[in-house]
Short mmCIF file of C-alpha atoms and ligand atoms in Angstrom, two decimals:
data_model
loop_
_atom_site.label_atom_id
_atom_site.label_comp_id
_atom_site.label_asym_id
_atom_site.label_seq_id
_atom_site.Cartn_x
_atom_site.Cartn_y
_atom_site.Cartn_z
CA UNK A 588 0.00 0.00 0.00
CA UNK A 589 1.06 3.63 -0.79
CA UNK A 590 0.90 6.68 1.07
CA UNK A 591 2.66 9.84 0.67
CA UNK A 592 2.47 10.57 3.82
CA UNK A 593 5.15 12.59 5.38
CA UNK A 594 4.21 11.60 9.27
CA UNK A 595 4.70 7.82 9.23
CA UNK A 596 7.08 6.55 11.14
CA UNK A 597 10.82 6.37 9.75
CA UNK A 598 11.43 3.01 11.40
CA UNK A 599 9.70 -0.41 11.40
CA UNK A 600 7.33 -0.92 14.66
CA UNK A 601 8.63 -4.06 16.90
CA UNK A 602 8.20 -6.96 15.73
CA UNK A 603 8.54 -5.86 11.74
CA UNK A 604 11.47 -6.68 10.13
CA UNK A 605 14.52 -4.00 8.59
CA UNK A 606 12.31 -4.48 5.27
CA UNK A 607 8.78 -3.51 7.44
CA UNK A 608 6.98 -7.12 6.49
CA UNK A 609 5.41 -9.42 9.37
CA UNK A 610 4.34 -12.39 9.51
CA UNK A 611 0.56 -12.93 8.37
CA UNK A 612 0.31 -15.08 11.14
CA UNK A 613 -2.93 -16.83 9.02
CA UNK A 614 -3.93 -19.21 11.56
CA UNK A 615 -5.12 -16.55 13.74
CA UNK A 616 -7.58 -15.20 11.64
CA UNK A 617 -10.59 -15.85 13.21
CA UNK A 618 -14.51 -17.84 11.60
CA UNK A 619 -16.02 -14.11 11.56
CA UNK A 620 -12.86 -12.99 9.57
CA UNK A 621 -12.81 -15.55 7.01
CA UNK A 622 -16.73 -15.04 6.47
CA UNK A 623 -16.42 -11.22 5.92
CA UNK A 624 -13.51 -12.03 3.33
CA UNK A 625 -16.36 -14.95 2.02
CA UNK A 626 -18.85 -11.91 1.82
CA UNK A 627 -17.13 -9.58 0.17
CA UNK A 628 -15.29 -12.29 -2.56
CA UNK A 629 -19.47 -13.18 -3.08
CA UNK A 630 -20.41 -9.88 -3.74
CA UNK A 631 -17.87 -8.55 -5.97
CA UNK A 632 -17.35 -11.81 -8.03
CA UNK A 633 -21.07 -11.81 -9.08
CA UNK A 634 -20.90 -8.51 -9.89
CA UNK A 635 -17.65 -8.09 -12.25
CA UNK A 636 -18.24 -9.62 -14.77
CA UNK A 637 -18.79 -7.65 -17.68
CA UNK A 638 -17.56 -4.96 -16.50
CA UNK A 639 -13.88 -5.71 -15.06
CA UNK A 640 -11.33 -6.61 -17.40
CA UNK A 641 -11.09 -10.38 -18.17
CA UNK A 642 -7.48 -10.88 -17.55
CA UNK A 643 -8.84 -9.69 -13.81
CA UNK A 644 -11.06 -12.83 -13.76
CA UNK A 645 -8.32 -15.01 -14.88
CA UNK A 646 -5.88 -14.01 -12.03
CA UNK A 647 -8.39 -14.43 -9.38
CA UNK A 648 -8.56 -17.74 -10.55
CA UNK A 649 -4.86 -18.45 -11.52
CA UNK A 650 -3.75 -17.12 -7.59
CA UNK A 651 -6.57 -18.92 -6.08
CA UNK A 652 -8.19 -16.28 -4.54
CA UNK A 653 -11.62 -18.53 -5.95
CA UNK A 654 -10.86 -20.70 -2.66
CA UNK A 655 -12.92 -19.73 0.66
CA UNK A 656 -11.09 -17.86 3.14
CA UNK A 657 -8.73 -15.12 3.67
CA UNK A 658 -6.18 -15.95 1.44
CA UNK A 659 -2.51 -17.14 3.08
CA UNK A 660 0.34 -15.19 2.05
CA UNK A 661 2.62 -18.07 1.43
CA UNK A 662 0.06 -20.09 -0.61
CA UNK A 663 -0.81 -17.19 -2.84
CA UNK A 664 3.12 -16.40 -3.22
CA UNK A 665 3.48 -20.14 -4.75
CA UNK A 666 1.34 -19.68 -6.90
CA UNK A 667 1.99 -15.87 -7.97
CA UNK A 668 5.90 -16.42 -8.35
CA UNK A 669 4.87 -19.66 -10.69
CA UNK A 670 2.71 -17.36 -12.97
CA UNK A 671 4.74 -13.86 -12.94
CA UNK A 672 7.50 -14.24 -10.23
CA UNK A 673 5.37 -12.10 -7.95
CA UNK A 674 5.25 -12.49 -4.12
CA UNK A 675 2.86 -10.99 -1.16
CA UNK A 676 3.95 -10.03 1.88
CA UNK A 677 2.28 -8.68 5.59
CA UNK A 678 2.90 -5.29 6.44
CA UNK A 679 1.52 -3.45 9.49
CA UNK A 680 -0.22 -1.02 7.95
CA UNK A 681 1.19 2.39 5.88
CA UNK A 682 4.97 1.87 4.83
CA UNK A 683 7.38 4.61 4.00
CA UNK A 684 7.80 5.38 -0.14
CA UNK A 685 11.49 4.10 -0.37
CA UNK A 686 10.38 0.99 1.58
CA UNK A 687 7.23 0.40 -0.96
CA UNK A 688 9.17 1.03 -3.75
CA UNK A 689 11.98 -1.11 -3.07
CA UNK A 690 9.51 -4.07 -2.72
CA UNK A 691 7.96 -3.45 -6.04
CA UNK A 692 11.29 -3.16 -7.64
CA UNK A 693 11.82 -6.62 -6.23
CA UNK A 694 8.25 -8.01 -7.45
CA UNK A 695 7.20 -8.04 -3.54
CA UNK A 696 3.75 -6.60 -3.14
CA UNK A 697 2.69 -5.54 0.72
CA UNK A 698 -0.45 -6.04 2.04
CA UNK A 699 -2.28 -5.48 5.00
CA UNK A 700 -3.01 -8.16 6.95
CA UNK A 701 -6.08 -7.21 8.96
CA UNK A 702 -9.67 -7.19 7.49
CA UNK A 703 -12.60 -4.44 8.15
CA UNK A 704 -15.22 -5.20 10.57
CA UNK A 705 -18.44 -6.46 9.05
CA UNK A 706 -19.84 -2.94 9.95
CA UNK A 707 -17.10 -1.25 7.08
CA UNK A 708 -18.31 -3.62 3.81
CA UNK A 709 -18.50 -0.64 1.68
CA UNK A 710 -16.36 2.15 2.96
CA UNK A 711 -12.35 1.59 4.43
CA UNK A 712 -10.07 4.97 4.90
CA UNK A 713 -6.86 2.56 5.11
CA UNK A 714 -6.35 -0.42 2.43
CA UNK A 715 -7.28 -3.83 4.36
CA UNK A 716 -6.66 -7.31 3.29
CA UNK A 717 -9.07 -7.18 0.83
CA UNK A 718 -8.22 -4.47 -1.04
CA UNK A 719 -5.06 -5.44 -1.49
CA UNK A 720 -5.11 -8.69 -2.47
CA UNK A 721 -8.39 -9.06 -3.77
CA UNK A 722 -7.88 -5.68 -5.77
CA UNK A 723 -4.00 -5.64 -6.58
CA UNK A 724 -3.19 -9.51 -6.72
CA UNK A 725 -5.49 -10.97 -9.93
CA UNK A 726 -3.30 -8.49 -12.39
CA UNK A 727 -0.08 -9.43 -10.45
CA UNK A 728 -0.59 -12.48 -12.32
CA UNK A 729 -0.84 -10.72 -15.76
CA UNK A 730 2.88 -10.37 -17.43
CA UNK A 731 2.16 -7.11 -18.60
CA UNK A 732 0.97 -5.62 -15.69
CA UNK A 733 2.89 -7.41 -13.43
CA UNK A 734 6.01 -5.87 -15.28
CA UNK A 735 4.49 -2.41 -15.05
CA UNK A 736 3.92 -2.88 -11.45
CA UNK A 737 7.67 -3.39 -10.97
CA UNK A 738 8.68 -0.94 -13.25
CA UNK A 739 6.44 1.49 -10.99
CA UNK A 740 8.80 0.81 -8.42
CA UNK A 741 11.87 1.39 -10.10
CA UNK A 742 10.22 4.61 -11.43
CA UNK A 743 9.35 5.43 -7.35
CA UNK A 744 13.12 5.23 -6.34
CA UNK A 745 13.93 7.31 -9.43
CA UNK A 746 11.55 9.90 -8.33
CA UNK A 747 12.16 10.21 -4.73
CA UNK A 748 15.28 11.18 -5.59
CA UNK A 749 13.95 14.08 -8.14
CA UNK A 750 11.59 15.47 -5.61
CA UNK A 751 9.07 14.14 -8.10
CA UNK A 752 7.26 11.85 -5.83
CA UNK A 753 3.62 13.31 -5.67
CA UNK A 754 3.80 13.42 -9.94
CA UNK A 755 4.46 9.80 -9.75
CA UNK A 756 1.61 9.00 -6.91
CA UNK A 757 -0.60 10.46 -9.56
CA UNK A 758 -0.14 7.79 -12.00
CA UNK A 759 -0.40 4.67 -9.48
CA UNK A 760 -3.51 6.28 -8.34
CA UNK A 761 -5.41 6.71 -11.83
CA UNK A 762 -3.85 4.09 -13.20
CA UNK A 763 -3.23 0.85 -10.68
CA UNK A 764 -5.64 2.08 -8.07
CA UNK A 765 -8.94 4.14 -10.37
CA UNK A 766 -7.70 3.09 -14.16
CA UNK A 767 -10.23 2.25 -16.75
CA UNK A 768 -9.19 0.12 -19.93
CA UNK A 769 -11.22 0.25 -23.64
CA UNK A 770 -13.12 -2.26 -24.58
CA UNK A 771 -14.30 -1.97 -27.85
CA UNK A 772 -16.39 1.51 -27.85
CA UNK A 773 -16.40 1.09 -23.99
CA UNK A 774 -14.63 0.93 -20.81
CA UNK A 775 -13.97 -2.27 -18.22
CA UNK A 776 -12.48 -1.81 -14.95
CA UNK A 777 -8.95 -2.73 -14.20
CA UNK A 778 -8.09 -0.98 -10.94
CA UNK A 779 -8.16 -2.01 -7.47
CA UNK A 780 -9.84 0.44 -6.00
CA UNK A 781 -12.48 0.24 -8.00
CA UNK A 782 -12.64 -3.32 -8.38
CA UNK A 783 -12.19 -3.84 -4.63
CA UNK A 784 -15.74 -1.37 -4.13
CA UNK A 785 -19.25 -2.24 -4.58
CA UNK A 786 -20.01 1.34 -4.95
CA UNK A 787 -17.14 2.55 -6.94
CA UNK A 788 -17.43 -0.40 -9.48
CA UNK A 789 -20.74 0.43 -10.23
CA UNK A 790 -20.27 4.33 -10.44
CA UNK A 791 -16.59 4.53 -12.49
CA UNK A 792 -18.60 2.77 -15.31
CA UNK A 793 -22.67 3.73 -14.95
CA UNK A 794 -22.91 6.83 -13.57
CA UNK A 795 -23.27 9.76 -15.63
CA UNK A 796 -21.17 12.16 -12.92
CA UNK A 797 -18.03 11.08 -13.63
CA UNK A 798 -15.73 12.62 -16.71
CA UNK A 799 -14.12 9.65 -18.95
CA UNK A 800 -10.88 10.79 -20.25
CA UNK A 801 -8.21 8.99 -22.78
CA UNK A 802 -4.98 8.19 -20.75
CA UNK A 803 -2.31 10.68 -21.11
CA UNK A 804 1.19 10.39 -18.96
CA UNK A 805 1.93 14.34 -18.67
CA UNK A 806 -2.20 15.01 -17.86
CA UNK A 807 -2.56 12.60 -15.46
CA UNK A 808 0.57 13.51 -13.25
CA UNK A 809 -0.45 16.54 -13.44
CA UNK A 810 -4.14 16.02 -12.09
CA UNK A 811 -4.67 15.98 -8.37
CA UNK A 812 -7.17 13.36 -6.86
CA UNK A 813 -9.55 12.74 -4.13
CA UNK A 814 -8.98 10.44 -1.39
CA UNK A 815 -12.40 10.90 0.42
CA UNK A 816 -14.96 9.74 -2.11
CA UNK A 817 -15.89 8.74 -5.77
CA UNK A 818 -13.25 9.81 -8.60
CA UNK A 819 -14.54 12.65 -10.55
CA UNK A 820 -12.27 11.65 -13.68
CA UNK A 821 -11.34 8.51 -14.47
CA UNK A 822 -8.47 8.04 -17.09
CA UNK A 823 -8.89 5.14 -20.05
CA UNK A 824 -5.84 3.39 -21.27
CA UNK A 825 -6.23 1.59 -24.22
CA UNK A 826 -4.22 -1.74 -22.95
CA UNK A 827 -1.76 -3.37 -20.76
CA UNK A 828 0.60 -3.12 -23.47
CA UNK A 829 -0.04 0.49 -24.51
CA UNK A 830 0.41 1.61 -20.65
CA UNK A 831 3.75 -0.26 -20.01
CA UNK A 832 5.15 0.74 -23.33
CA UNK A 833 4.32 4.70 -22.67
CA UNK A 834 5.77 4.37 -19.43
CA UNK A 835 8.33 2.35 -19.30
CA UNK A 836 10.05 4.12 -22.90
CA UNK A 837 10.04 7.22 -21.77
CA UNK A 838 12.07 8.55 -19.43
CA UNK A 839 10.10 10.80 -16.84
CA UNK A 840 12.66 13.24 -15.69
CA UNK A 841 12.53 15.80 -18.31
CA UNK A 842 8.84 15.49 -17.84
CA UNK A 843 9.28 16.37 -14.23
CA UNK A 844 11.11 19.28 -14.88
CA UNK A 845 8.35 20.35 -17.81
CA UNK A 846 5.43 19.66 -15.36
CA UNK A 847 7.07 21.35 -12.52
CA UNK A 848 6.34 24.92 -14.43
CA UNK A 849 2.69 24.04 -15.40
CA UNK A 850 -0.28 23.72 -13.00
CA UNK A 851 -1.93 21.48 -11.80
CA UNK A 852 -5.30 19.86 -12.70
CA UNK A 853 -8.64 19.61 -10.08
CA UNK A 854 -10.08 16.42 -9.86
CA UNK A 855 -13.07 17.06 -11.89
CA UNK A 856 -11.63 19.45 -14.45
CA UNK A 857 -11.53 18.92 -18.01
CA UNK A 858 -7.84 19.68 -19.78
CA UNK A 859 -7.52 21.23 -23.04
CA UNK A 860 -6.19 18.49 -25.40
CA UNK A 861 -8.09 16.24 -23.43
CA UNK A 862 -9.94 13.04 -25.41
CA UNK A 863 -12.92 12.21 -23.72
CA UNK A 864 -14.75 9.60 -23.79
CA UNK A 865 -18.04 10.47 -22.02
CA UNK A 866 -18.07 13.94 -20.49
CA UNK A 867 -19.62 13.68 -17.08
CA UNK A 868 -22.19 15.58 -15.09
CA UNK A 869 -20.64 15.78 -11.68
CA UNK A 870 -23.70 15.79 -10.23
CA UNK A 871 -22.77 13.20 -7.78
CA UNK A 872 -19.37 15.71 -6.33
CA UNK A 873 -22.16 18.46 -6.59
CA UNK A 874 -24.57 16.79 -4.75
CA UNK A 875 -21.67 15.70 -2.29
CA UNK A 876 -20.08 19.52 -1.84
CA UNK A 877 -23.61 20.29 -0.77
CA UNK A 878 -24.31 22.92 -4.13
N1 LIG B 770 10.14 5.42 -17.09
C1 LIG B 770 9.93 5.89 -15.76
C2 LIG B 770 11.07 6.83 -15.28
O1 LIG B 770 11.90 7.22 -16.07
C3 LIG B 770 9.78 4.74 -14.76
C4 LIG B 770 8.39 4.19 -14.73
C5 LIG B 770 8.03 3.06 -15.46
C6 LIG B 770 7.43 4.79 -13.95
C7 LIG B 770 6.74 2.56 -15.39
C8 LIG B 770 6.16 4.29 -13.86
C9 LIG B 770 5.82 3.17 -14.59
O2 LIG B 770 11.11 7.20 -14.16
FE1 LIG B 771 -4.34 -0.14 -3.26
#
């Protein structure tokens, strides 16, 4: 999980490693912990598809994750490393950038360990279990995205060091956490923020409020989000291949520097240049801002 968050803690609690994993310590999950898991895993699998990307429906089944339960982090990592070389590991909660990045770099992907109570099914502030492994594992298993993923975190340690840190959050968020992919004159889902939300994975592709807006590197690190509610734009790449090969080619610190002059976007603002797909209302952040 990523936060660029300036007041975590520089050091690992007790009991984490130098590296900030824990054990998962599985086999004290308890009946009422597995069921919400259960619950959740019901209600999202009969509702994606159609509308999440199919290679998203392939990894849930190719880690496993179609098995009852809270998933065990040493199990999944089999299975994961066999596909894409990929592994899982417990963290405690937040981790610092250069820690998070580091792991990615190494094809290590940190989760939390705990689940919500049954009382949180649709709304979470900080990423539980099932976010991130129900959301971020099934395209861990795709090569493409499992190479962007790592290339992400090459790209983090790269921009910590250019002070470029907050462009670079921008493109995990609208692309691994609230990305959209084409699909023929429409959109599927592909992110895990979405995907891992009842709500959200009903809104980002039905509801007229949103804006729907082609994927463009320089735009979207340049567009500021919202951590408190629906997205107001969500960004459309055209596929796997497309994203890794815009990203990974080009080398982002003259675009740093070229960004650094221009401002920034708001959430629900439409760019000049920009391709979209299905202008929204934002009738829903209207209604929500009280106007
Ligand atoms: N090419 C990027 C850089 O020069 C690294 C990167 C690759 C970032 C893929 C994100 C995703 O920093
Ligand atoms: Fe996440």
């Amino acid at each position: 999980m990523l936060k660029t968050d300036q007041t975590i803690a520089a050091s690992p609690p007790p009991g984490a490693a130098a590296d900030w994993t824990i054990p998962q310590k599985w086999e004290a999950y308890g009946a009422s912990e597995h069921a919400t898991w259960d619950k959740l895993f019901a209600r999202q699998t009969a509702m994606l598809p159609g509308r999440v990307v199919p290679a998203f429906l392939e990894g849930v089944a190719l880690a496993g994750l179609d098995r009852p339960g809270i998933p065990n982090f040493e199990e999944l990592s089999e299975r994961l490393m066999k596909a894409t070389g990929w592994q899982v590991l417990a963290v405690p909660g937040l981790v610092p950038e250069d820690v998070f990045f580091d792991h990615l770099a190494h094809r290590r992907f940190v989760a939390g360990s705990f689940i919500r109570r049954p009382d949180q099914l649709d709304y979470l502030q900080e990423p539980d279990v099932f976010h991130d492994v129900f959301g971020h594992v099934p395209l861990l298993a795709h090569p493409i995205f499992a190479d962007y993923m790592q290339a992400y975190g090459q790209g983090g340690l790269r921009a910590l060091e250019k002070g470029a840190i907050d462009r670079l959050a921008r493109l995990y968020w609208y692309t691994v956490e609230f990305g959209l992919i084409r699909d023929g004159d429409g959109c599927k889902l592909y992110g895990a923020g979405i995907v891992s939300s009842y709500g959200e994975s009903i809104f980002a592709l039905d509801d007229p409020s949103p804006n729907r807006i082609g994927f463009d590197l320089k735009r979207v690190m340049r567009t500021r989000y919202r951590i408190d509610d629906y997205q107001q734009n969500y960004f459309v790449i055209d596929s796997f291949d497309d994203l890794l090969r815009q990203t990974i080619e080009t080398d982002f610190a003259p675009l740093y520097r070229e960004i650094a002059e221009q401002p920034d976007y708001e959430p629900g603002e439409i760019a000049p240049g920009d391709v979209v797909l299905t202008p929204g209302t934002q009738a829903y952040a209207r209604q929500k801002a009280g106007q």
